[in-house]
Amino acid sequence: MSTSLPVAIVLGAGMGGRGVSMALAGRAHVVMVDRDEALAGSAAQAVVAAGGTAEARTVNLLDYDAVEAFRDDLLERHGRIDTVVHLVGGWQGSTTVDRKAAEQFASLEPGIFGTLRVTSAAFREVLIASPAGRYFMLSSAQVLAPSAGNAAYASIKGAAETWMRALGASFDGTSARALILVVNALVDDEMRTRNPGKAFRTFTDTNTVGAAVANAMADSAVENGARIVLVPEQ
């Protein structure tokens, strides 16, 4: 059954996904995707409890055929797809640029970059067909200032940002936008409760990420390829 609401897919229903999904409750039909079925379901239930509509899905985001089938099922049932928010990732750090860092690159690449490549290519045409298509990627301030111990993570995020700029170029002449959201790290109320003595000064609240997504979805003048920095001022 088609919906009059925009359809927003949140890839990665974990901590960042909760902030984004709650910001979109009532503004979009939210499709929560995670490899953990229970996590995706819990995030979807929170959206419904907040007065929105949502569903939970598990999809192998490295399998192009599976992603296409997921896309086509959503189109058949809802008639549209307007936003994809890529929050899939993970982090590993090393002491310096050494063998461990090289091995971490191979371990991190599929989740951070592989899933971005597959999903952005699979959803590109439907986002162009939307009156306000948006593809968001969560990136890191480390891309422009990598530390020796963050070589693998920062390098993969840098490659992903390059892919996003190319995606943005492929949107030229359309209303679709490729947008990069930049943070140092994420924090939510649960993390603060578990770590009452930590200041989290350089961390970005997941609700801030959600607000940035909601604003850019509604802003027809947002710049294609924009790098939206959400790092707190010190």
Coordinates of C-alpha atoms in Angstrom, one line a residue:
M1 CA 0.0 0.0 0.0
S2 CA 1.5 3.4 -1.0
T3 CA 2.1 6.1 1.5
S4 CA 1.8 9.9 1.3
L5 CA 4.7 10.3 3.7
P6 CA 8.3 10.2 2.5
V7 CA 9.9 6.8 3.0
A8 CA 13.3 7.0 4.8
I9 CA 15.6 4.0 5.1
V10 CA 18.0 4.0 8.1
L11 CA 20.8 1.6 7.5
G12 CA 22.2 0.7 10.9
A13 CA 19.5 0.7 13.6
G14 CA 22.0 1.0 16.5
M15 CA 22.8 4.1 18.5
G16 CA 22.9 6.6 15.7
G17 CA 19.9 5.0 14.0
R18 CA 17.8 5.6 17.1
G19 CA 18.5 9.3 17.1
V20 CA 17.7 9.6 13.4
S21 CA 14.6 7.4 13.5
M22 CA 13.1 9.4 16.4
A23 CA 13.8 12.7 14.5
L24 CA 11.8 11.3 11.6
A25 CA 8.9 9.9 13.6
G26 CA 5.8 11.4 12.0
R27 CA 7.7 13.1 9.2
A28 CA 8.5 9.9 7.3
H29 CA 7.7 6.2 7.2
V30 CA 10.9 4.9 8.7
V31 CA 12.4 1.5 7.6
M32 CA 15.0 0.4 10.1
V33 CA 17.6 -2.0 8.8
D34 CA 20.1 -3.9 10.8
R35 CA 21.8 -7.3 10.8
D36 CA 20.4 -7.7 14.4
E37 CA 16.7 -8.3 13.9
A38 CA 15.9 -7.5 17.5
L39 CA 17.8 -4.2 17.3
A40 CA 15.9 -3.2 14.2
G41 CA 12.6 -4.2 15.7
S42 CA 13.2 -2.3 18.9
A43 CA 14.1 0.9 16.9
A44 CA 11.0 0.5 14.8
Q45 CA 8.8 0.1 17.9
A46 CA 10.2 3.3 19.4
V47 CA 9.2 5.2 16.3
V48 CA 5.6 3.8 16.5
A49 CA 5.5 4.6 20.2
A50 CA 6.4 8.2 19.3
G51 CA 3.4 8.4 17.0
G52 CA 5.2 7.5 13.7
T53 CA 5.1 4.6 11.3
A54 CA 8.0 2.2 10.9
E55 CA 9.1 -1.3 10.0
A56 CA 12.1 -3.4 10.7
R57 CA 14.1 -5.3 8.1
T58 CA 17.3 -7.4 8.0
V59 CA 19.2 -7.2 4.7
N60 CA 22.6 -8.3 3.6
L61 CA 23.9 -4.9 2.5
L62 CA 26.9 -6.4 0.7
D63 CA 24.7 -8.5 -1.5
Y64 CA 23.6 -6.4 -4.5
D65 CA 20.8 -8.8 -5.5
A66 CA 19.4 -8.8 -1.9
V67 CA 19.5 -5.0 -1.7
E68 CA 17.7 -4.7 -5.1
A69 CA 15.0 -7.1 -3.9
F70 CA 14.6 -5.1 -0.7
R71 CA 14.3 -1.9 -2.8
D72 CA 11.8 -3.4 -5.1
D73 CA 9.7 -4.7 -2.3
L74 CA 9.5 -1.3 -0.7
L75 CA 8.6 0.3 -3.9
E76 CA 5.8 -2.2 -4.5
R77 CA 4.4 -1.7 -1.0
H78 CA 4.9 2.0 -0.5
G79 CA 5.3 3.5 -4.0
R80 CA 8.3 5.6 -3.2
I81 CA 11.7 5.8 -1.5
D82 CA 13.0 9.3 -0.7
T83 CA 15.9 9.0 1.8
V84 CA 18.6 6.6 2.7
V85 CA 20.7 7.2 5.8
H86 CA 23.9 5.2 5.9
L87 CA 25.1 4.7 9.5
V88 CA 26.6 1.2 9.1
G89 CA 30.2 1.1 10.3
G90 CA 32.4 0.1 13.2
W91 CA 35.7 1.3 14.6
Q92 CA 39.1 -0.3 15.3
G93 CA 42.2 1.5 16.3
S94 CA 45.9 0.7 16.4
T95 CA 49.1 2.1 18.0
T96 CA 50.5 3.3 14.7
V97 CA 50.6 2.5 11.0
D98 CA 51.7 -1.1 11.2
R99 CA 50.6 -4.6 10.3
K100 CA 47.6 -4.3 12.8
A101 CA 46.4 -1.2 11.0
A102 CA 46.7 -2.9 7.6
E103 CA 44.7 -5.8 8.9
Q104 CA 42.1 -3.5 10.4
F105 CA 41.6 -1.8 7.0
A106 CA 40.6 -5.2 5.5
S107 CA 38.3 -5.9 8.4
L108 CA 36.5 -2.5 8.5
E109 CA 36.2 -1.9 4.7
P110 CA 33.2 -4.1 4.0
G111 CA 30.9 -2.6 6.7
I112 CA 31.9 1.0 6.2
F113 CA 32.6 1.3 2.5
G114 CA 31.3 -1.9 0.9
T115 CA 27.7 -1.4 2.2
L116 CA 27.9 2.2 1.1
R117 CA 28.9 1.3 -2.5
V118 CA 26.2 -1.3 -2.9
T119 CA 23.3 0.7 -1.4
S120 CA 24.1 4.0 -3.0
A121 CA 24.3 2.3 -6.4
A122 CA 21.1 0.3 -5.8
F123 CA 19.1 3.3 -4.6
R124 CA 20.5 6.0 -6.9
E125 CA 17.7 5.9 -9.6
V126 CA 14.8 5.8 -7.1
L127 CA 16.3 8.8 -5.2
I128 CA 16.5 10.7 -8.5
A129 CA 12.9 9.9 -9.1
S130 CA 11.9 11.3 -5.7
P131 CA 10.9 14.9 -5.5
A132 CA 13.6 15.4 -2.8
G133 CA 15.9 12.3 -2.8
R134 CA 18.6 12.2 -0.2
Y135 CA 21.5 9.9 0.5
F136 CA 23.3 10.6 3.8
M137 CA 26.6 9.1 5.0
L138 CA 28.0 9.5 8.5
S139 CA 31.7 10.3 8.3
S140 CA 34.5 11.3 10.7
A141 CA 36.5 14.4 11.4
Q142 CA 39.5 12.1 11.3
V143 CA 39.3 12.1 7.5
L144 CA 40.9 15.6 7.4
A145 CA 43.2 15.1 10.5
P146 CA 44.0 11.4 10.9
S147 CA 46.0 10.2 13.8
A148 CA 48.6 7.4 13.5
G149 CA 46.4 5.1 15.4
N150 CA 43.4 5.7 13.3
A151 CA 44.9 5.1 9.9
A152 CA 42.5 2.3 8.8
Y153 CA 39.3 3.9 9.9
A154 CA 40.1 7.4 8.7
S155 CA 41.3 6.1 5.3
I156 CA 38.2 4.1 4.7
K157 CA 36.0 7.0 5.7
G158 CA 38.0 9.1 3.3
A159 CA 37.4 6.7 0.4
A160 CA 33.7 6.7 1.3
E161 CA 33.6 10.5 1.2
T162 CA 35.2 10.4 -2.3
W163 CA 32.5 7.9 -3.4
M164 CA 29.8 10.2 -2.0
R165 CA 31.2 13.2 -4.0
A166 CA 31.0 11.1 -7.1
L167 CA 27.4 10.1 -6.2
G168 CA 26.6 13.8 -5.8
A169 CA 28.1 14.5 -9.2
S170 CA 25.7 11.8 -10.6
F171 CA 22.8 13.7 -9.1
D172 CA 23.7 16.9 -11.0
G173 CA 20.6 18.4 -12.7
T174 CA 18.2 16.6 -10.4
S175 CA 16.6 17.4 -7.0
A176 CA 18.5 14.5 -5.4
R177 CA 21.4 15.3 -3.0
A178 CA 24.3 13.3 -1.6
L179 CA 25.2 14.6 1.9
I180 CA 28.0 13.9 4.3
L181 CA 27.5 14.2 8.1
V182 CA 30.7 14.7 10.0
V183 CA 31.2 13.8 13.7
N184 CA 34.1 12.8 16.0
A185 CA 32.1 10.1 17.8
L186 CA 28.5 9.6 18.8
V187 CA 26.8 9.7 22.3
D188 CA 23.3 9.2 23.6
D189 CA 21.6 9.3 27.0
E190 CA 22.3 5.6 27.5
M191 CA 26.1 6.1 27.1
R192 CA 26.0 9.1 29.5
T193 CA 24.2 7.0 32.1
R194 CA 26.8 4.3 31.8
N195 CA 29.6 6.8 32.1
P196 CA 28.5 9.5 34.5
G197 CA 31.9 11.0 35.0
K198 CA 32.7 11.4 31.3
A199 CA 32.2 14.8 29.7
F200 CA 31.8 13.7 26.1
R201 CA 32.8 17.2 25.0
T202 CA 33.8 16.3 21.4
F203 CA 31.0 13.8 20.9
T204 CA 27.9 14.5 18.9
D205 CA 24.5 13.6 20.3
T206 CA 22.6 11.2 18.1
N207 CA 19.6 13.6 18.3
T208 CA 21.8 16.2 16.7
V209 CA 22.4 13.9 13.8
G210 CA 18.7 13.2 13.5
A211 CA 17.9 16.9 13.4
A212 CA 20.4 17.4 10.7
V213 CA 18.9 14.6 8.6
A214 CA 15.4 16.0 9.1
N215 CA 16.4 19.5 8.2
A216 CA 18.2 18.5 5.0
M217 CA 15.3 16.3 3.9
A218 CA 13.1 19.4 4.1
D219 CA 15.6 21.9 2.7
S220 CA 15.3 22.2 -1.1
A221 CA 18.3 24.5 -1.1
V222 CA 20.7 22.2 0.6
E223 CA 23.9 22.0 -1.4
N224 CA 24.5 18.7 -3.2
G225 CA 27.7 17.1 -1.9
A226 CA 27.7 19.3 1.3
R227 CA 29.9 18.2 4.1
I228 CA 27.8 19.0 7.2
V229 CA 30.1 19.3 10.2
L230 CA 28.3 18.3 13.5
V231 CA 31.3 18.4 15.8
P232 CA 30.6 20.4 18.9
E233 CA 32.5 23.7 19.3
Q234 CA 35.2 23.7 22.0

